[in-house]
Amino acid sequence: MQNVKKVSIGGGQGFWGDSPDAAIHMVRHGNLNYMACDYLAELTLSIMQRQRMKNPAAGYARDFISLMKEIGKEAYEKKIGVITNAGGMNITGAVDALRAVAEEQGMHGYKIGYVTGDDLLDQIPQMIADGCEFKNMDDVGDFYEIKDKLVNANVYFGREPIMDCIAGGADTVITGRAADSAMFLAPLAYEFGWKDEDLDDLARGIMAGHLLECGGQGSGGNFQYDWRSVPDMDQLGFPIAELTEDSFHITKAPDCGGLISEQSCKEQFLYEVHDPANYITPDVTVDISHATLTQDGDNRVRVGGIKGKAKPDQLKLCLGYHAGYKVVTYLSFAWPDAYEKAQYAADILMKKMKRKGMQYEDLRIDYVGLNALHLDVAEVDDDLIRRMNEVVLRIAIRTKEKKDAQLIIPEISPLQLNGPPGASFFGGRSHVTDVIGLWPTLIPRDAVKLESHILEVK
């Protein structure tokens, strides 16, 4: 009987700052071939760029290096390929840090693959000269109002350069702004030999990545359907995809918490998918409008019916730009009349700011415990307001000038004694921080020149 090739790949991280526990557990107990770790969100690169501007050695997810100190050698010995976009805005910095770990742990012959070329900030002037208009995908704003305020410019790219690193023998691949799902598709396409014309297979690989890229959110974390049913959430295991040429399952490692069910997978399946018939990625346009998810054993779901269409002609470029300054500050008030006191304090602050001539672009006054999350649709009635044990006044202000944002800071703490009774100041003195705006746009594929590299630890 001929053995059927199966590739098992785990989702080790869902975001920068995620817990490393599930990644460690799946490397040790998950019987993996690969593990991919996603560290980047829309704003993450802008934050990393600001870090690098202050310190040229920063700008990547140091969490990943800490994780690899824990499991890098074990993954290498078990031949588990690790793929990550933790390189952020300083890919070579992350490579150097990982090389130091490998050298310290005696991982001779260890190969680190890395991909460069997604950072296009220095190329923007030439792209403008070449006629690139950088139209906002949401059809808002004027690019020329922000072009001199740019912080970062990173393109979302697909599987090919990651596959080149794997083909070159890389044990770990570090990238910048690879599309989340492309990190999972790359090893699958490499192992099964999928080509550009294998659209349905590429689409399966993308959805495997999509179900894994958010870590614990795909295995019972943030589970709206029935979060109480998720066992041992303190030991939450992250999802694992198992694929053959003909099958596709989602499961998890043994002896850990979490839940792999039709409902948990369906929530993640539709997450961030605006059009189920046309889910656009750099590698393929995915059609899940007739997909099926079926329970196929304990903590095991079979996925089918995924179709693929041609990839888009353009790639998404995410521009981060300086959009002013902000201050967020809090003041809590206790029963009785907590909400009324908080409103009165907000009125005092706004009157003071008006007298001092503060100019602002945006202002939010919310009441944590009442309407800070649900805003205008929050259920608010007189009985609830009367019984509230406490309310936290939250004021957030965005300004063009830093001096305007600074005006409100010294006025918060004095309200403990100079305002309505029962106030409590906590969290320390607020600080002015930069605001990074996002400008999503599309650019021609031929404007992007990605390069794959291999570094071997001697």
PDB file of N, CA, C and O in Angstrom, residues 143-198:
ATOM      1  N   PHE A 143      -3.380  61.741  -1.158  1.00  0.00           N
ATOM      2  CA  PHE A 143      -2.051  61.208  -0.871  1.00  0.00           C
ATOM      3  C   PHE A 143      -1.028  62.313  -0.698  1.00  0.00           C
ATOM      4  O   PHE A 143      -0.114  62.209   0.143  1.00  0.00           O
ATOM      5  N   TYR A 144      -1.150  63.383  -1.466  1.00  0.00           N
ATOM      6  CA  TYR A 144      -0.142  64.436  -1.415  1.00  0.00           C
ATOM      7  C   TYR A 144      -0.173  65.218  -0.100  1.00  0.00           C
ATOM      8  O   TYR A 144       0.755  65.959   0.210  1.00  0.00           O
ATOM      9  N   GLU A 145      -1.229  65.039   0.684  1.00  0.00           N
ATOM     10  CA  GLU A 145      -1.268  65.654   2.004  1.00  0.00           C
ATOM     11  C   GLU A 145      -0.472  64.852   3.032  1.00  0.00           C
ATOM     12  O   GLU A 145      -0.136  65.364   4.100  1.00  0.00           O
ATOM     13  N   ILE A 146      -0.158  63.598   2.709  1.00  0.00           N
ATOM     14  CA  ILE A 146       0.563  62.757   3.674  1.00  0.00           C
ATOM     15  C   ILE A 146       1.931  62.309   3.163  1.00  0.00           C
ATOM     16  O   ILE A 146       2.704  61.726   3.921  1.00  0.00           O
ATOM     17  N   LYS A 147       2.253  62.558   1.907  1.00  0.00           N
ATOM     18  CA  LYS A 147       3.460  61.959   1.317  1.00  0.00           C
ATOM     19  C   LYS A 147       4.739  62.404   2.011  1.00  0.00           C
ATOM     20  O   LYS A 147       5.745  61.677   1.986  1.00  0.00           O
ATOM     21  N   ASP A 148       4.740  63.567   2.635  1.00  0.00           N
ATOM     22  CA  ASP A 148       5.924  64.035   3.349  1.00  0.00           C
ATOM     23  C   ASP A 148       5.910  63.635   4.830  1.00  0.00           C
ATOM     24  O   ASP A 148       6.797  64.027   5.590  1.00  0.00           O
ATOM     25  N   LYS A 149       4.898  62.857   5.221  1.00  0.00           N
ATOM     26  CA  LYS A 149       4.774  62.421   6.611  1.00  0.00           C
ATOM     27  C   LYS A 149       4.931  60.915   6.756  1.00  0.00           C
ATOM     28  O   LYS A 149       4.650  60.359   7.812  1.00  0.00           O
ATOM     29  N   LEU A 150       5.395  60.253   5.693  1.00  0.00           N
ATOM     30  CA  LEU A 150       5.438  58.798   5.700  1.00  0.00           C
ATOM     31  C   LEU A 150       6.450  58.263   6.707  1.00  0.00           C
ATOM     32  O   LEU A 150       7.553  58.789   6.849  1.00  0.00           O
ATOM     33  N   VAL A 151       6.047  57.193   7.393  1.00  0.00           N
ATOM     34  CA  VAL A 151       6.901  56.520   8.366  1.00  0.00           C
ATOM     35  C   VAL A 151       7.403  55.196   7.800  1.00  0.00           C
ATOM     36  O   VAL A 151       8.555  54.822   7.981  1.00  0.00           O
ATOM     37  N   ASN A 152       6.514  54.471   7.143  1.00  0.00           N
ATOM     38  CA  ASN A 152       6.890  53.192   6.547  1.00  0.00           C
ATOM     39  C   ASN A 152       6.040  52.920   5.316  1.00  0.00           C
ATOM     40  O   ASN A 152       4.949  53.498   5.148  1.00  0.00           O
ATOM     41  N   ALA A 153       6.532  52.056   4.457  1.00  0.00           N
ATOM     42  CA  ALA A 153       5.806  51.645   3.244  1.00  0.00           C
ATOM     43  C   ALA A 153       6.183  50.202   2.965  1.00  0.00           C
ATOM     44  O   ALA A 153       7.290  49.910   2.517  1.00  0.00           O
ATOM     45  N   ASN A 154       5.266  49.276   3.267  1.00  0.00           N
ATOM     46  CA  ASN A 154       5.576  47.854   3.151  1.00  0.00           C
ATOM     47  C   ASN A 154       4.524  47.131   2.335  1.00  0.00           C
ATOM     48  O   ASN A 154       3.325  47.306   2.553  1.00  0.00           O
ATOM     49  N   VAL A 155       4.995  46.315   1.408  1.00  0.00           N
ATOM     50  CA  VAL A 155       4.107  45.609   0.502  1.00  0.00           C
ATOM     51  C   VAL A 155       3.828  44.208   1.033  1.00  0.00           C
ATOM     52  O   VAL A 155       4.699  43.540   1.595  1.00  0.00           O
ATOM     53  N   TYR A 156       2.607  43.758   0.873  1.00  0.00           N
ATOM     54  CA  TYR A 156       2.211  42.397   1.219  1.00  0.00           C
ATOM     55  C   TYR A 156       2.596  41.473   0.055  1.00  0.00           C
ATOM     56  O   TYR A 156       2.104  41.642  -1.060  1.00  0.00           O
ATOM     57  N   PHE A 157       3.462  40.500   0.339  1.00  0.00           N
ATOM     58  CA  PHE A 157       3.880  39.605  -0.738  1.00  0.00           C
ATOM     59  C   PHE A 157       3.500  38.158  -0.439  1.00  0.00           C
ATOM     60  O   PHE A 157       3.113  37.820   0.683  1.00  0.00           O
ATOM     61  N   GLY A 158       3.646  37.322  -1.448  1.00  0.00           N
ATOM     62  CA  GLY A 158       3.164  35.955  -1.369  1.00  0.00           C
ATOM     63  C   GLY A 158       4.241  34.913  -1.119  1.00  0.00           C
ATOM     64  O   GLY A 158       5.315  35.190  -0.590  1.00  0.00           O
ATOM     65  N   ARG A 159       3.957  33.705  -1.555  1.00  0.00           N
ATOM     66  CA  ARG A 159       4.709  32.520  -1.149  1.00  0.00           C
ATOM     67  C   ARG A 159       6.086  32.364  -1.793  1.00  0.00           C
ATOM     68  O   ARG A 159       6.972  31.723  -1.220  1.00  0.00           O
ATOM     69  N   GLU A 160       6.290  32.909  -3.015  1.00  0.00           N
ATOM     70  CA  GLU A 160       7.448  32.527  -3.824  1.00  0.00           C
ATOM     71  C   GLU A 160       8.794  32.712  -3.142  1.00  0.00           C
ATOM     72  O   GLU A 160       9.608  31.771  -3.112  1.00  0.00           O
ATOM     73  N   PRO A 161       9.117  33.890  -2.590  1.00  0.00           N
ATOM     74  CA  PRO A 161      10.446  34.030  -1.990  1.00  0.00           C
ATOM     75  C   PRO A 161      10.644  33.163  -0.753  1.00  0.00           C
ATOM     76  O   PRO A 161      11.772  32.765  -0.443  1.00  0.00           O
ATOM     77  N   ILE A 162       9.569  32.864  -0.038  1.00  0.00           N
ATOM     78  CA  ILE A 162       9.667  31.963   1.120  1.00  0.00           C
ATOM     79  C   ILE A 162       9.963  30.555   0.629  1.00  0.00           C
ATOM     80  O   ILE A 162      10.812  29.841   1.208  1.00  0.00           O
ATOM     81  N   MET A 163       9.306  30.134  -0.437  1.00  0.00           N
ATOM     82  CA  MET A 163       9.579  28.825  -1.025  1.00  0.00           C
ATOM     83  C   MET A 163      11.029  28.724  -1.487  1.00  0.00           C
ATOM     84  O   MET A 163      11.666  27.668  -1.352  1.00  0.00           O
ATOM     85  N   ASP A 164      11.565  29.806  -2.031  1.00  0.00           N
ATOM     86  CA  ASP A 164      12.961  29.795  -2.474  1.00  0.00           C
ATOM     87  C   ASP A 164      13.897  29.533  -1.295  1.00  0.00           C
ATOM     88  O   ASP A 164      14.894  28.803  -1.432  1.00  0.00           O
ATOM     89  N   CYS A 165      13.575  30.119  -0.152  1.00  0.00           N
ATOM     90  CA  CYS A 165      14.394  29.882   1.038  1.00  0.00           C
ATOM     91  C   CYS A 165      14.291  28.424   1.486  1.00  0.00           C
ATOM     92  O   CYS A 165      15.304  27.791   1.841  1.00  0.00           O
ATOM     93  N   ILE A 166      13.069  27.885   1.475  1.00  0.00           N
ATOM     94  CA  ILE A 166      12.885  26.484   1.867  1.00  0.00           C
ATOM     95  C   ILE A 166      13.641  25.568   0.904  1.00  0.00           C
ATOM     96  O   ILE A 166      14.321  24.615   1.325  1.00  0.00           O
ATOM     97  N   ALA A 167      13.546  25.864  -0.380  1.00  0.00           N
ATOM     98  CA  ALA A 167      14.255  25.068  -1.381  1.00  0.00           C
ATOM     99  C   ALA A 167      15.761  25.151  -1.182  1.00  0.00           C
ATOM    100  O   ALA A 167      16.499  24.208  -1.530  1.00  0.00           O
ATOM    101  N   GLY A 168      16.249  26.252  -0.629  1.00  0.00           N
ATOM    102  CA  GLY A 168      17.670  26.430  -0.359  1.00  0.00           C
ATOM    103  C   GLY A 168      18.121  25.769   0.928  1.00  0.00           C
ATOM    104  O   GLY A 168      19.279  25.929   1.327  1.00  0.00           O
ATOM    105  N   GLY A 169      17.215  25.046   1.578  1.00  0.00           N
ATOM    106  CA  GLY A 169      17.568  24.302   2.784  1.00  0.00           C
ATOM    107  C   GLY A 169      17.361  25.044   4.075  1.00  0.00           C
ATOM    108  O   GLY A 169      17.841  24.593   5.129  1.00  0.00           O
ATOM    109  N   ALA A 170      16.646  26.165   4.062  1.00  0.00           N
ATOM    110  CA  ALA A 170      16.455  26.954   5.281  1.00  0.00           C
ATOM    111  C   ALA A 170      15.704  26.158   6.344  1.00  0.00           C
ATOM    112  O   ALA A 170      14.681  25.528   6.062  1.00  0.00           O
ATOM    113  N   ASP A 171      16.226  26.190   7.545  1.00  0.00           N
ATOM    114  CA  ASP A 171      15.538  25.588   8.685  1.00  0.00           C
ATOM    115  C   ASP A 171      14.536  26.559   9.291  1.00  0.00           C
ATOM    116  O   ASP A 171      13.511  26.150   9.831  1.00  0.00           O
ATOM    117  N   THR A 172      14.859  27.847   9.200  1.00  0.00           N
ATOM    118  CA  THR A 172      13.962  28.911   9.641  1.00  0.00           C
ATOM    119  C   THR A 172      13.974  30.005   8.587  1.00  0.00           C
ATOM    120  O   THR A 172      15.033  30.309   8.028  1.00  0.00           O
ATOM    121  N   VAL A 173      12.797  30.576   8.292  1.00  0.00           N
ATOM    122  CA  VAL A 173      12.698  31.666   7.324  1.00  0.00           C
ATOM    123  C   VAL A 173      12.121  32.879   8.033  1.00  0.00           C
ATOM    124  O   VAL A 173      11.073  32.792   8.676  1.00  0.00           O
ATOM    125  N   ILE A 174      12.819  34.008   7.913  1.00  0.00           N
ATOM    126  CA  ILE A 174      12.389  35.267   8.529  1.00  0.00           C
ATOM    127  C   ILE A 174      12.055  36.253   7.422  1.00  0.00           C
ATOM    128  O   ILE A 174      12.850  36.461   6.501  1.00  0.00           O
ATOM    129  N   THR A 175      10.888  36.862   7.510  1.00  0.00           N
ATOM    130  CA  THR A 175      10.460  37.840   6.513  1.00  0.00           C
ATOM    131  C   THR A 175      10.016  39.126   7.187  1.00  0.00           C
ATOM    132  O   THR A 175       9.915  39.211   8.414  1.00  0.00           O
ATOM    133  N   GLY A 176       9.729  40.118   6.350  1.00  0.00           N
ATOM    134  CA  GLY A 176       9.016  41.302   6.782  1.00  0.00           C
ATOM    135  C   GLY A 176       7.539  41.084   6.511  1.00  0.00           C
ATOM    136  O   GLY A 176       6.947  40.108   6.958  1.00  0.00           O
ATOM    137  N   ARG A 177       6.932  41.962   5.670  1.00  0.00           N
ATOM    138  CA  ARG A 177       5.480  41.956   5.518  1.00  0.00           C
ATOM    139  C   ARG A 177       4.979  40.895   4.529  1.00  0.00           C
ATOM    140  O   ARG A 177       4.263  41.192   3.575  1.00  0.00           O
ATOM    141  N   ALA A 178       5.367  39.652   4.745  1.00  0.00           N
ATOM    142  CA  ALA A 178       4.712  38.575   4.018  1.00  0.00           C
ATOM    143  C   ALA A 178       3.245  38.544   4.430  1.00  0.00           C
ATOM    144  O   ALA A 178       2.910  38.777   5.590  1.00  0.00           O
ATOM    145  N   ALA A 179       2.367  38.273   3.480  1.00  0.00           N
ATOM    146  CA  ALA A 179       0.965  38.096   3.842  1.00  0.00           C
ATOM    147  C   ALA A 179       0.866  36.955   4.851  1.00  0.00           C
ATOM    148  O   ALA A 179       1.559  35.941   4.723  1.00  0.00           O
ATOM    149  N   ASP A 180       0.007  37.108   5.844  1.00  0.00           N
ATOM    150  CA  ASP A 180      -0.074  36.135   6.929  1.00  0.00           C
ATOM    151  C   ASP A 180      -0.203  34.703   6.405  1.00  0.00           C
ATOM    152  O   ASP A 180       0.553  33.805   6.776  1.00  0.00           O
ATOM    153  N   SER A 181      -1.171  34.495   5.547  1.00  0.00           N
ATOM    154  CA  SER A 181      -1.460  33.139   5.070  1.00  0.00           C
ATOM    155  C   SER A 181      -0.382  32.610   4.133  1.00  0.00           C
ATOM    156  O   SER A 181      -0.228  31.392   3.978  1.00  0.00           O
ATOM    157  N   ALA A 182       0.395  33.506   3.501  1.00  0.00           N
ATOM    158  CA  ALA A 182       1.455  33.069   2.593  1.00  0.00           C
ATOM    159  C   ALA A 182       2.534  32.293   3.328  1.00  0.00           C
ATOM    160  O   ALA A 182       3.188  31.416   2.749  1.00  0.00           O
ATOM    161  N   MET A 183       2.754  32.596   4.609  1.00  0.00           N
ATOM    162  CA  MET A 183       3.764  31.875   5.384  1.00  0.00           C
ATOM    163  C   MET A 183       3.396  30.407   5.557  1.00  0.00           C
ATOM    164  O   MET A 183       4.266  29.550   5.713  1.00  0.00           O
ATOM    165  N   PHE A 184       2.111  30.105   5.548  1.00  0.00           N
ATOM    166  CA  PHE A 184       1.639  28.732   5.676  1.00  0.00           C
ATOM    167  C   PHE A 184       1.536  28.067   4.302  1.00  0.00           C
ATOM    168  O   PHE A 184       1.816  26.870   4.161  1.00  0.00           O
ATOM    169  N   LEU A 185       1.131  28.846   3.324  1.00  0.00           N
ATOM    170  CA  LEU A 185       1.023  28.300   1.967  1.00  0.00           C
ATOM    171  C   LEU A 185       2.388  27.887   1.432  1.00  0.00           C
ATOM    172  O   LEU A 185       2.504  26.854   0.759  1.00  0.00           O
ATOM    173  N   ALA A 186       3.426  28.654   1.716  1.00  0.00           N
ATOM    174  CA  ALA A 186       4.744  28.407   1.116  1.00  0.00           C
ATOM    175  C   ALA A 186       5.250  26.983   1.353  1.00  0.00           C
ATOM    176  O   ALA A 186       5.631  26.288   0.393  1.00  0.00           O
ATOM    177  N   PRO A 187       5.300  26.483   2.596  1.00  0.00           N
ATOM    178  CA  PRO A 187       5.786  25.118   2.784  1.00  0.00           C
ATOM    179  C   PRO A 187       4.870  24.066   2.182  1.00  0.00           C
ATOM    180  O   PRO A 187       5.344  23.025   1.702  1.00  0.00           O
ATOM    181  N   LEU A 188       3.560  24.325   2.189  1.00  0.00           N
ATOM    182  CA  LEU A 188       2.630  23.373   1.583  1.00  0.00           C
ATOM    183  C   LEU A 188       2.841  23.294   0.080  1.00  0.00           C
ATOM    184  O   LEU A 188       2.913  22.200  -0.504  1.00  0.00           O
ATOM    185  N   ALA A 189       2.952  24.454  -0.563  1.00  0.00           N
ATOM    186  CA  ALA A 189       3.179  24.478  -2.015  1.00  0.00           C
ATOM    187  C   ALA A 189       4.523  23.849  -2.361  1.00  0.00           C
ATOM    188  O   ALA A 189       4.658  23.154  -3.378  1.00  0.00           O
ATOM    189  N   TYR A 190       5.526  24.075  -1.520  1.00  0.00           N
ATOM    190  CA  TYR A 190       6.849  23.473  -1.764  1.00  0.00           C
ATOM    191  C   TYR A 190       6.777  21.949  -1.636  1.00  0.00           C
ATOM    192  O   TYR A 190       7.282  21.217  -2.499  1.00  0.00           O
ATOM    193  N   GLU A 191       6.165  21.464  -0.577  1.00  0.00           N
ATOM    194  CA  GLU A 191       6.125  20.022  -0.327  1.00  0.00           C
ATOM    195  C   GLU A 191       5.309  19.271  -1.371  1.00  0.00           C
ATOM    196  O   GLU A 191       5.664  18.156  -1.770  1.00  0.00           O
ATOM    197  N   PHE A 192       4.215  19.885  -1.813  1.00  0.00           N
ATOM    198  CA  PHE A 192       3.343  19.198  -2.768  1.00  0.00           C
ATOM    199  C   PHE A 192       3.619  19.584  -4.217  1.00  0.00           C
ATOM    200  O   PHE A 192       3.014  19.029  -5.140  1.00  0.00           O
ATOM    201  N   GLY A 193       4.532  20.545  -4.418  1.00  0.00           N
ATOM    202  CA  GLY A 193       4.876  20.938  -5.784  1.00  0.00           C
ATOM    203  C   GLY A 193       3.783  21.696  -6.505  1.00  0.00           C
ATOM    204  O   GLY A 193       3.688  21.637  -7.739  1.00  0.00           O
ATOM    205  N   TRP A 194       2.973  22.450  -5.770  1.00  0.00           N
ATOM    206  CA  TRP A 194       1.889  23.204  -6.407  1.00  0.00           C
ATOM    207  C   TRP A 194       2.455  24.337  -7.260  1.00  0.00           C
ATOM    208  O   TRP A 194       3.374  25.049  -6.856  1.00  0.00           O
ATOM    209  N   LYS A 195       1.860  24.511  -8.437  1.00  0.00           N
ATOM    210  CA  LYS A 195       2.274  25.561  -9.373  1.00  0.00           C
ATOM    211  C   LYS A 195       1.222  26.667  -9.429  1.00  0.00           C
ATOM    212  O   LYS A 195       0.139  26.555  -8.848  1.00  0.00           O
ATOM    213  N   ASP A 196       1.538  27.724 -10.185  1.00  0.00           N
ATOM    214  CA  ASP A 196       0.624  28.864 -10.298  1.00  0.00           C
ATOM    215  C   ASP A 196      -0.753  28.461 -10.812  1.00  0.00           C
ATOM    216  O   ASP A 196      -1.767  29.058 -10.437  1.00  0.00           O
ATOM    217  N   GLU A 197      -0.784  27.446 -11.692  1.00  0.00           N
ATOM    218  CA  GLU A 197      -2.062  27.049 -12.279  1.00  0.00           C
ATOM    219  C   GLU A 197      -2.892  26.144 -11.370  1.00  0.00           C
ATOM    220  O   GLU A 197      -4.062  25.873 -11.662  1.00  0.00           O
ATOM    221  N   ASP A 198      -2.323  25.690 -10.261  1.00  0.00           N
ATOM    222  CA  ASP A 198      -3.054  24.814  -9.337  1.00  0.00           C
ATOM    223  C   ASP A 198      -3.868  25.671  -8.364  1.00  0.00           C
ATOM    224  O   ASP A 198      -3.629  25.687  -7.147  1.00  0.00           O
TER     225      ASP A 198
END
